[in-house]
Backbone as JSON Lines, residues from 0, in Angstrom:
{"i":0,"aa":"D","n":[75.34,-121.28,-60.78],"ca":[73.92,-121.51,-60.6],"c":[73.11,-120.23,-60.77]}
{"i":1,"aa":"V","n":[73.61,-119.17,-60.16],"ca":[72.87,-117.91,-60.2],"c":[72.81,-117.37,-61.63]}
{"i":2,"aa":"E","n":[73.9,-117.5,-62.35],"ca":[73.94,-117.0,-63.72],"c":[72.91,-117.71,-64.59]}
{"i":3,"aa":"R","n":[72.68,-118.98,-64.33],"ca":[71.72,-119.74,-65.13],"c":[70.28,-119.43,-64.75]}
{"i":4,"aa":"S","n":[70.08,-118.81,-63.63],"ca":[68.73,-118.51,-63.14],"c":[68.3,-117.14,-63.64]}
{"i":5,"aa":"R","n":[68.12,-117.01,-64.92],"ca":[67.78,-115.73,-65.54],"c":[66.53,-115.1,-64.94]}
{"i":6,"aa":"G","n":[65.52,-115.89,-64.61],"ca":[64.3,-115.34,-64.04],"c":[64.51,-114.72,-62.67]}
{"i":7,"aa":"L","n":[65.64,-115.01,-62.05],"ca":[65.92,-114.51,-60.71],"c":[66.86,-113.33,-60.74]}
{"i":8,"aa":"G","n":[67.29,-112.91,-61.89],"ca":[68.27,-111.85,-62.0],"c":[67.84,-110.54,-61.39]}
{"i":9,"aa":"D","n":[66.53,-110.27,-61.34],"ca":[66.08,-108.97,-60.83],"c":[66.2,-108.84,-59.32]}
{"i":10,"aa":"V","n":[66.48,-109.92,-58.61],"ca":[66.67,-109.81,-57.17],"c":[68.07,-110.27,-56.76]}
{"i":11,"aa":"Y","n":[68.97,-110.34,-57.7],"ca":[70.32,-110.84,-57.42],"c":[71.23,-109.78,-56.86]}
{"i":12,"aa":"K","n":[71.22,-108.6,-57.42],"ca":[72.13,-107.55,-56.97],"c":[71.72,-107.05,-55.59]}
{"i":13,"aa":"R","n":[72.72,-106.66,-54.82],"ca":[72.44,-106.27,-53.43],"c":[71.45,-105.12,-53.33]}
{"i":14,"aa":"Q","n":[71.55,-104.12,-54.22],"ca":[70.62,-102.99,-54.14],"c":[69.21,-103.41,-54.53]}
{"i":15,"aa":"D","n":[69.1,-104.48,-55.31],"ca":[67.78,-104.97,-55.69],"c":[67.07,-105.65,-54.53]}
{"i":16,"aa":"I","n":[67.82,-106.24,-53.63],"ca":[67.19,-106.87,-52.47],"c":[66.6,-105.8,-51.56]}
{"i":17,"aa":"L","n":[67.31,-104.71,-51.39],"ca":[66.78,-103.59,-50.62],"c":[65.55,-103.0,-51.32]}
{"i":18,"aa":"A","n":[65.63,-102.82,-52.62],"ca":[64.48,-102.3,-53.38],"c":[63.28,-103.24,-53.26]}
{"i":19,"aa":"F","n":[63.54,-104.53,-53.27],"ca":[62.49,-105.53,-53.11],"c":[61.78,-105.33,-51.78]}
{"i":20,"aa":"R","n":[62.56,-105.19,-50.71],"ca":[61.97,-104.97,-49.38],"c":[61.16,-103.69,-49.34]}
{"i":21,"aa":"E","n":[61.73,-102.63,-49.91],"ca":[61.04,-101.34,-49.89],"c":[59.76,-101.39,-50.73]}
{"i":22,"aa":"R","n":[59.82,-102.05,-51.87],"ca":[58.64,-102.14,-52.74],"c":[57.46,-102.77,-52.02]}
{"i":23,"aa":"F","n":[57.75,-103.81,-51.24],"ca":[56.67,-104.53,-50.55],"c":[56.56,-104.15,-49.08]}
{"i":24,"aa":"N","n":[57.29,-103.09,-48.69],"ca":[57.21,-102.56,-47.33],"c":[57.5,-103.64,-46.27]}
{"i":25,"aa":"L","n":[58.61,-104.34,-46.46],"ca":[59.01,-105.4,-45.54],"c":[60.24,-104.99,-44.75]}
{"i":26,"aa":"T","n":[60.27,-105.36,-43.49],"ca":[61.49,-105.18,-42.7],"c":[62.43,-106.34,-43.02]}
{"i":27,"aa":"R","n":[63.67,-106.2,-42.6],"ca":[64.61,-107.31,-42.76],"c":[64.1,-108.54,-42.02]}
{"i":28,"aa":"E","n":[63.56,-108.31,-40.84],"ca":[63.06,-109.42,-40.02],"c":[61.91,-110.14,-40.7]}
{"i":29,"aa":"E","n":[60.99,-109.37,-41.29],"ca":[59.84,-109.99,-41.98],"c":[60.29,-110.82,-43.18]}
{"i":30,"aa":"L","n":[61.16,-110.25,-44.0],"ca":[61.64,-110.97,-45.17],"c":[62.43,-112.2,-44.74]}
{"i":31,"aa":"A","n":[63.25,-112.05,-43.73],"ca":[64.04,-113.18,-43.24],"c":[63.12,-114.31,-42.77]}
{"i":32,"aa":"S","n":[62.06,-113.96,-42.07],"ca":[61.11,-114.96,-41.59],"c":[60.45,-115.68,-42.76]}
{"i":33,"aa":"M","n":[60.09,-114.96,-43.8],"ca":[59.47,-115.56,-44.97],"c":[60.41,-116.53,-45.69]}
{"i":34,"aa":"L","n":[61.7,-116.22,-45.65],"ca":[62.69,-117.04,-46.34],"c":[63.3,-118.13,-45.47]}
{"i":35,"aa":"G","n":[63.08,-118.04,-44.17],"ca":[63.68,-119.01,-43.26],"c":[65.16,-118.78,-43.04]}
{"i":36,"aa":"V","n":[65.56,-117.5,-43.08],"ca":[66.96,-117.13,-42.81],"c":[66.96,-116.09,-41.7]}
{"i":37,"aa":"S","n":[68.13,-115.69,-41.26],"ca":[68.22,-114.67,-40.22],"c":[68.15,-113.27,-40.85]}
{"i":38,"aa":"W","n":[67.78,-112.3,-40.03],"ca":[67.75,-110.92,-40.53],"c":[69.17,-110.49,-40.89]}
{"i":39,"aa":"M","n":[70.17,-111.08,-40.23],"ca":[71.55,-110.73,-40.53],"c":[71.94,-111.18,-41.94]}
{"i":40,"aa":"S","n":[71.35,-112.29,-42.41],"ca":[71.6,-112.72,-43.79],"c":[71.1,-111.67,-44.76]}
{"i":41,"aa":"I","n":[69.91,-111.14,-44.51],"ca":[69.35,-110.1,-45.38],"c":[70.28,-108.89,-45.36]}
{"i":42,"aa":"Y","n":[70.72,-108.51,-44.19],"ca":[71.64,-107.37,-44.04],"c":[72.91,-107.61,-44.86]}
{"i":43,"aa":"R","n":[73.48,-108.78,-44.74],"ca":[74.73,-109.09,-45.46],"c":[74.52,-109.08,-46.97]}
{"i":44,"aa":"W","n":[73.36,-109.56,-47.43],"ca":[73.07,-109.53,-48.87],"c":[72.98,-108.09,-49.35]}
{"i":45,"aa":"E","n":[72.27,-107.27,-48.58],"ca":[72.09,-105.86,-48.98],"c":[73.39,-105.09,-48.97]}
{"i":46,"aa":"K","n":[74.3,-105.44,-48.07],"ca":[75.59,-104.76,-47.98],"c":[76.62,-105.34,-48.95]}
{"i":47,"aa":"G","n":[76.27,-106.43,-49.62],"ca":[77.18,-107.04,-50.57],"c":[78.28,-107.86,-49.92]}
{"i":48,"aa":"K","n":[78.11,-108.19,-48.65],"ca":[79.13,-108.98,-47.95],"c":[79.11,-110.44,-48.4]}
{"i":49,"aa":"V","n":[77.93,-110.95,-48.67],"ca":[77.76,-112.3,-49.22],"c":[76.63,-112.27,-50.24]}
{"i":50,"aa":"K","n":[76.62,-113.26,-51.1],"ca":[75.54,-113.37,-52.09],"c":[74.55,-114.42,-51.61]}
{"i":51,"aa":"P","n":[73.27,-114.18,-51.86],"ca":[72.28,-115.18,-51.47],"c":[72.46,-116.46,-52.27]}
{"i":52,"aa":"R","n":[72.16,-117.57,-51.64],"ca":[72.22,-118.85,-52.33],"c":[71.04,-118.97,-53.28]}
{"i":53,"aa":"L","n":[71.15,-119.89,-54.2],"ca":[70.11,-120.08,-55.21],"c":[68.75,-120.35,-54.57]}
{"i":54,"aa":"I","n":[68.73,-121.14,-53.51],"ca":[67.45,-121.45,-52.87],"c":[66.8,-120.19,-52.3]}
{"i":55,"aa":"A","n":[67.61,-119.26,-51.79],"ca":[67.07,-117.99,-51.28],"c":[66.55,-117.14,-52.43]}
{"i":56,"aa":"L","n":[67.23,-117.15,-53.56],"ca":[66.77,-116.39,-54.72],"c":[65.44,-116.94,-55.23]}
{"i":57,"aa":"K","n":[65.32,-118.25,-55.21],"ca":[64.04,-118.86,-55.62],"c":[62.94,-118.47,-54.63]}
{"i":58,"aa":"G","n":[63.29,-118.43,-53.35],"ca":[62.32,-118.0,-52.34],"c":[61.9,-116.55,-52.55]}
{"i":59,"aa":"L","n":[62.85,-115.69,-52.88],"ca":[62.52,-114.29,-53.16],"c":[61.57,-114.18,-54.34]}
{"i":60,"aa":"E","n":[61.81,-114.97,-55.36],"ca":[60.94,-114.95,-56.54],"c":[59.53,-115.42,-56.17]}
{"i":61,"aa":"R","n":[59.45,-116.47,-55.36],"ca":[58.15,-116.98,-54.93],"c":[57.41,-115.93,-54.1]}
{"i":62,"aa":"I","n":[58.1,-115.3,-53.18],"ca":[57.5,-114.26,-52.34],"c":[57.04,-113.09,-53.2]}
{"i":63,"aa":"K","n":[57.86,-112.71,-54.15],"ca":[57.5,-111.61,-55.06],"c":[56.2,-111.91,-55.78]}
{"i":64,"aa":"Q","n":[56.08,-113.12,-56.3],"ca":[54.86,-113.5,-57.02],"c":[53.64,-113.48,-56.11]}
{"i":65,"aa":"E","n":[53.81,-114.0,-54.88],"ca":[52.7,-114.02,-53.93],"c":[52.27,-112.62,-53.55]}
{"i":66,"aa":"L","n":[53.23,-111.74,-53.29],"ca":[52.89,-110.37,-52.89],"c":[52.28,-109.58,-54.04]}
{"i":67,"aa":"E","n":[52.78,-109.8,-55.25],"ca":[52.17,-109.13,-56.41],"c":[50.75,-109.58,-56.62]}
{"i":68,"aa":"R","n":[50.5,-110.87,-56.41],"ca":[49.14,-111.4,-56.55],"c":[48.22,-110.77,-55.5]}
{"i":69,"aa":"K","n":[48.71,-110.65,-54.27],"ca":[47.91,-110.04,-53.19],"c":[47.62,-108.58,-53.49]}
{"i":70,"aa":"N","n":[48.6,-107.87,-54.05],"ca":[48.42,-106.45,-54.35],"c":[47.39,-106.22,-55.45]}
{"i":71,"aa":"K","n":[47.19,-107.2,-56.31],"ca":[46.21,-107.08,-57.39],"c":[44.79,-107.3,-56.89]}
{"i":72,"aa":"E","n":[44.67,-108.0,-55.77],"ca":[43.32,-108.3,-55.24],"c":[42.67,-107.11,-54.61]}
């Protein structure tokens, strides 16, 4: 599923999830709240212990678009 989600590739790798948080100045807790997951899930994704599910990747993409739109305003 993840391989077919080409538009989500930029937030798939574990270091990219950390970069995503840093880019938008989000804590693990804040991002977790936005995605409806635990902060521990974010931690595990960043450490490469588990990979985010497709629904979480779609959520990251949605959040990215919303935050980019806000930053342009």
